[in-house]
Short mmCIF file of C-alpha atoms in Angstrom, two decimals:
data_model
loop_
_atom_site.label_atom_id
_atom_site.label_comp_id
_atom_site.label_asym_id
_atom_site.label_seq_id
_atom_site.Cartn_x
_atom_site.Cartn_y
_atom_site.Cartn_z
CA MET A 538 -26.79 81.57 18.92
CA SER A 539 -26.19 78.42 20.90
CA LEU A 540 -24.70 78.12 24.36
CA GLU A 541 -21.53 76.54 22.99
CA GLN A 542 -20.80 79.67 20.98
CA PHE A 543 -21.05 81.74 24.14
CA LYS A 544 -18.66 79.39 25.94
CA ASP A 545 -16.09 79.63 23.15
CA ARG A 546 -13.34 81.90 24.48
CA ASN A 547 -11.21 81.69 21.33
CA VAL A 548 -11.46 85.19 19.89
CA GLY A 549 -9.91 84.19 16.59
CA THR A 550 -12.75 81.86 15.66
CA GLN A 551 -15.51 84.41 16.21
CA ASN A 552 -16.64 87.00 13.70
CA TYR A 553 -16.00 90.30 15.39
CA PHE A 554 -16.31 93.61 13.60
CA MET A 555 -15.12 97.04 14.60
CA VAL A 556 -17.69 99.74 15.25
CA ASP A 557 -17.09 102.95 13.35
CA ILE A 558 -16.90 105.54 16.13
CA GLU A 559 -16.27 109.10 15.12
CA THR A 560 -13.59 111.03 16.91
CA TYR A 561 -14.69 113.21 19.80
CA ALA A 562 -14.84 116.93 19.20
CA SER A 563 -12.05 118.68 21.05
CA THR A 564 -12.03 122.30 19.85
CA PRO A 565 -15.00 124.67 20.24
CA MET A 566 -15.39 124.90 16.45
CA GLU A 567 -15.57 121.13 16.09
CA LYS A 568 -18.16 120.95 18.88
CA PHE A 569 -20.24 123.64 17.14
CA LYS A 570 -20.11 121.77 13.84
CA GLN A 571 -21.12 118.55 15.59
CA VAL A 572 -24.17 120.23 17.15
CA VAL A 573 -25.23 121.74 13.81
CA ARG A 574 -24.76 118.44 11.99
CA ARG A 575 -26.78 116.46 14.54
CA THR A 576 -29.53 119.09 14.54
CA PHE A 577 -30.05 119.10 10.80
CA ASN A 578 -29.79 115.32 10.59
CA GLY A 579 -33.06 115.16 12.49
CA GLU A 580 -31.93 113.48 15.72
CA LEU A 581 -33.42 116.26 17.81
CA PHE A 582 -36.71 116.23 15.93
CA VAL A 583 -37.00 112.46 16.24
CA GLY A 584 -36.94 112.75 20.02
CA LEU A 585 -39.46 115.60 19.98
CA TRP A 586 -41.76 113.56 17.73
CA VAL A 587 -41.68 110.63 20.14
CA VAL A 588 -42.71 112.89 23.03
CA LEU A 589 -45.44 114.55 20.94
CA ARG A 590 -46.77 111.19 19.78
CA GLU A 591 -47.13 109.93 23.33
CA MET A 592 -48.87 113.16 24.36
CA ILE A 593 -51.42 112.87 21.56
CA LYS A 594 -52.34 109.32 22.55
CA PHE A 595 -53.53 110.48 26.00
CA ASP A 596 -52.64 107.02 27.31
CA ILE A 597 -51.82 107.98 30.88
CA HIS A 598 -49.81 105.40 32.79
CA THR A 599 -49.65 107.32 36.05
CA VAL A 600 -51.27 105.65 39.06
CA GLN A 601 -53.09 108.11 41.30
CA TYR A 602 -51.67 106.88 44.60
CA PRO A 603 -53.10 106.46 47.25
CA LYS A 604 -56.52 106.44 45.59
CA GLU A 605 -55.28 103.87 43.09
CA LYS A 606 -52.87 101.06 43.86
CA LEU A 607 -51.10 98.63 41.63
CA PRO A 608 -52.15 94.99 42.05
CA ILE A 609 -49.86 92.89 44.22
CA GLY A 610 -49.13 89.25 43.59
CA PRO A 611 -50.57 86.73 46.04
CA ARG A 612 -47.09 85.56 47.02
CA TYR A 613 -45.89 89.05 47.89
CA ARG A 614 -44.38 89.22 51.37
CA ALA A 615 -45.93 92.29 52.98
CA VAL A 616 -47.12 93.02 56.52
CA HIS A 617 -48.10 89.92 58.47
CA GLU A 618 -51.67 88.86 59.16
CA MET A 619 -52.83 86.54 61.92
CA GLN A 620 -55.67 84.27 60.82
CA ARG A 621 -58.63 83.00 62.82
CA LEU A 622 -60.70 79.84 62.67
CA TRP A 623 -63.88 80.17 60.66
CA GLU A 624 -65.98 78.04 63.00
CA SER A 625 -65.27 79.66 66.34
CA GLY A 626 -63.42 82.83 65.44
CA THR A 627 -60.55 82.01 67.79
CA GLU A 628 -56.94 82.47 66.84
CA ARG A 629 -55.27 79.71 64.89
CA CYS A 630 -51.98 80.20 66.69
CA ILE A 631 -51.30 77.30 69.06
CA GLY A 632 -48.19 78.82 70.63
CA CYS A 633 -45.73 76.29 69.26
CA GLY A 634 -43.04 78.96 68.94
CA LEU A 635 -41.64 77.77 65.62
CA CYS A 636 -41.96 81.21 64.07
CA GLU A 637 -40.03 82.71 66.97
CA LYS A 638 -37.26 80.12 66.69
CA ILE A 639 -36.83 80.35 62.92
CA CYS A 640 -36.88 84.16 62.73
CA ILE A 641 -33.42 85.15 61.53
CA SER A 642 -33.86 88.82 62.44
CA ASP A 643 -35.06 87.99 65.98
CA CYS A 644 -38.12 90.22 65.74
CA ILE A 645 -40.87 87.84 66.98
CA ARG A 646 -41.72 87.60 70.68
CA MET A 647 -44.26 85.15 72.09
CA ASP A 648 -45.48 84.44 75.62
CA THR A 649 -47.72 81.48 76.42
CA ARG A 650 -49.47 80.03 79.45
CA ILE A 651 -51.56 76.99 80.36
CA ASP A 652 -55.25 77.82 80.69
CA GLU A 653 -57.85 76.18 82.93
CA ASN A 654 -58.41 73.42 80.36
CA SER A 655 -54.72 72.45 80.48
CA ARG A 656 -54.20 73.80 76.99
CA LYS A 657 -51.52 76.21 75.88
CA GLU A 658 -52.69 79.63 74.80
CA VAL A 659 -50.82 82.67 73.59
CA THR A 660 -50.92 85.59 75.97
CA GLU A 661 -48.68 87.96 74.03
CA TYR A 662 -47.48 87.91 70.44
CA THR A 663 -45.54 90.78 68.90
CA ILE A 664 -43.62 91.30 65.68
CA ASN A 665 -41.19 94.18 65.49
CA LEU A 666 -41.72 95.30 61.90
CA GLY A 667 -38.88 97.75 62.28
CA ARG A 668 -36.45 94.81 62.39
CA CYS A 669 -38.37 92.37 60.20
CA ILE A 670 -36.79 91.68 56.81
CA PHE A 671 -39.94 89.96 55.47
CA CYS A 672 -38.16 86.74 54.57
CA GLY A 673 -41.31 84.66 54.97
CA TYR A 674 -39.78 81.92 57.12
CA CYS A 675 -42.38 82.40 59.86
CA ALA A 676 -45.22 81.87 57.39
CA GLU A 677 -43.59 78.82 55.84
CA VAL A 678 -42.89 77.03 59.14
CA CYS A 679 -46.29 77.67 60.76
CA PRO A 680 -48.10 74.30 61.04
CA GLU A 681 -51.54 75.88 61.57
CA LEU A 682 -51.30 78.54 58.82
CA ALA A 683 -51.92 81.10 61.55
CA ILE A 684 -49.49 83.71 60.26
CA VAL A 685 -49.35 84.76 56.63
CA HIS A 686 -48.09 87.73 54.68
CA GLY A 687 -50.94 89.92 53.55
CA GLY A 688 -51.10 92.64 50.93
CA ARG A 689 -50.65 95.72 53.12
CA TYR A 690 -47.28 97.17 52.27
CA GLU A 691 -47.73 100.68 53.70
CA ASN A 692 -46.00 100.31 57.04
CA THR A 693 -44.45 103.72 57.51
CA SER A 694 -44.83 105.47 60.83
CA GLU A 695 -43.22 108.15 62.93
CA GLN A 696 -43.33 106.03 66.11
CA ARG A 697 -41.57 102.72 66.59
CA ALA A 698 -44.39 101.55 68.84
CA HIS A 699 -46.65 101.32 65.80
CA TYR A 700 -44.48 98.57 64.34
CA ILE A 701 -45.38 96.02 67.03
CA ASP A 702 -49.16 96.44 67.24
CA PHE A 703 -50.65 92.96 67.25
CA GLU A 704 -54.24 94.12 66.88
CA ASP A 705 -53.52 95.55 63.44
CA MET A 706 -52.28 92.19 62.19
CA LEU A 707 -55.06 90.10 63.72
CA THR A 708 -58.07 89.47 61.52
CA PRO A 709 -61.22 91.05 63.04
CA ILE A 710 -63.42 88.45 64.65
CA GLU A 711 -66.49 89.79 62.83
CA SER A 712 -64.87 89.14 59.47
CA ALA A 713 -63.80 85.64 60.50
CA ILE A 714 -67.24 84.61 61.70
CA ALA A 715 -68.99 86.15 58.70
CA GLY A 716 -66.73 84.19 56.35
CA LYS A 717 -65.10 87.30 54.87
CA GLN A 718 -61.63 86.14 55.79
CA LYS A 719 -59.78 85.04 52.69
CA GLU A 720 -58.16 81.65 53.04
CA TYR A 721 -55.41 82.60 50.62
CA PRO A 722 -54.58 86.23 51.30
CA GLY A 723 -50.83 86.10 51.11
CA PHE A 724 -47.50 84.35 51.33
CA GLY A 725 -47.49 81.27 53.53
CA ALA A 726 -51.12 80.23 53.13
CA VAL A 727 -52.46 77.22 51.30
CA THR A 728 -52.27 77.59 47.54
CA PRO A 729 -55.42 77.15 45.43
CA HIS A 730 -56.34 73.60 44.37
CA GLU A 731 -54.02 72.18 46.99
CA ASP A 732 -56.34 69.26 47.73
CA GLU A 733 -56.06 68.07 44.14
CA ARG A 734 -52.27 67.96 44.39
CA VAL A 735 -52.18 65.72 47.46
CA LYS A 736 -51.01 62.22 46.58
CA LYS A 737 -52.25 59.19 48.45
CA THR A 738 -49.72 57.60 50.75
CA PRO A 739 -49.07 53.95 49.90
CA LEU A 740 -50.16 51.46 52.53
CA ALA A 741 -46.86 49.62 52.58
CA TYR A 742 -43.49 51.32 52.69
#
């Protein structure tokens, strides 16, 4: 059926047909007859056969959580992760504050200072996961790819203080130095084969 046929609001030009719906049983005797008729027609046994057939297959679809977990797509927006540099193991965050400004739920707090080398460094960075709506704007706007959305979606806790623990989001320095940090762990990071997609800028505009 084409889209034009769906757009046609003229009921007279379309081939409608009435569905034969039996009248509803109103008296107890009619209801009893309806139950007997449906039972001997095999409707009940058809449903039982479907259940028995699935039981015989032994094809279990149940995931034994938390021992087993369903795979999550790489673009899934879960709990944030703060990335480090592979060479030095230092944090990628340069304290620009774009993630704090673009956050629509106002859950990111950042404090910076100027160090002895006249460079800005981040002294405190917190994300209140209790208020975060996981929109992904902070990961998209980050110029250094310092904050991404990882694959950890279990963020339940009995204490609100657990929702703003920065050390849980920061990649361990041992993993960063050893090269175990994945460059594309979640939403906001560089997509695979990104270098092949870059087009050369023309010399003259």
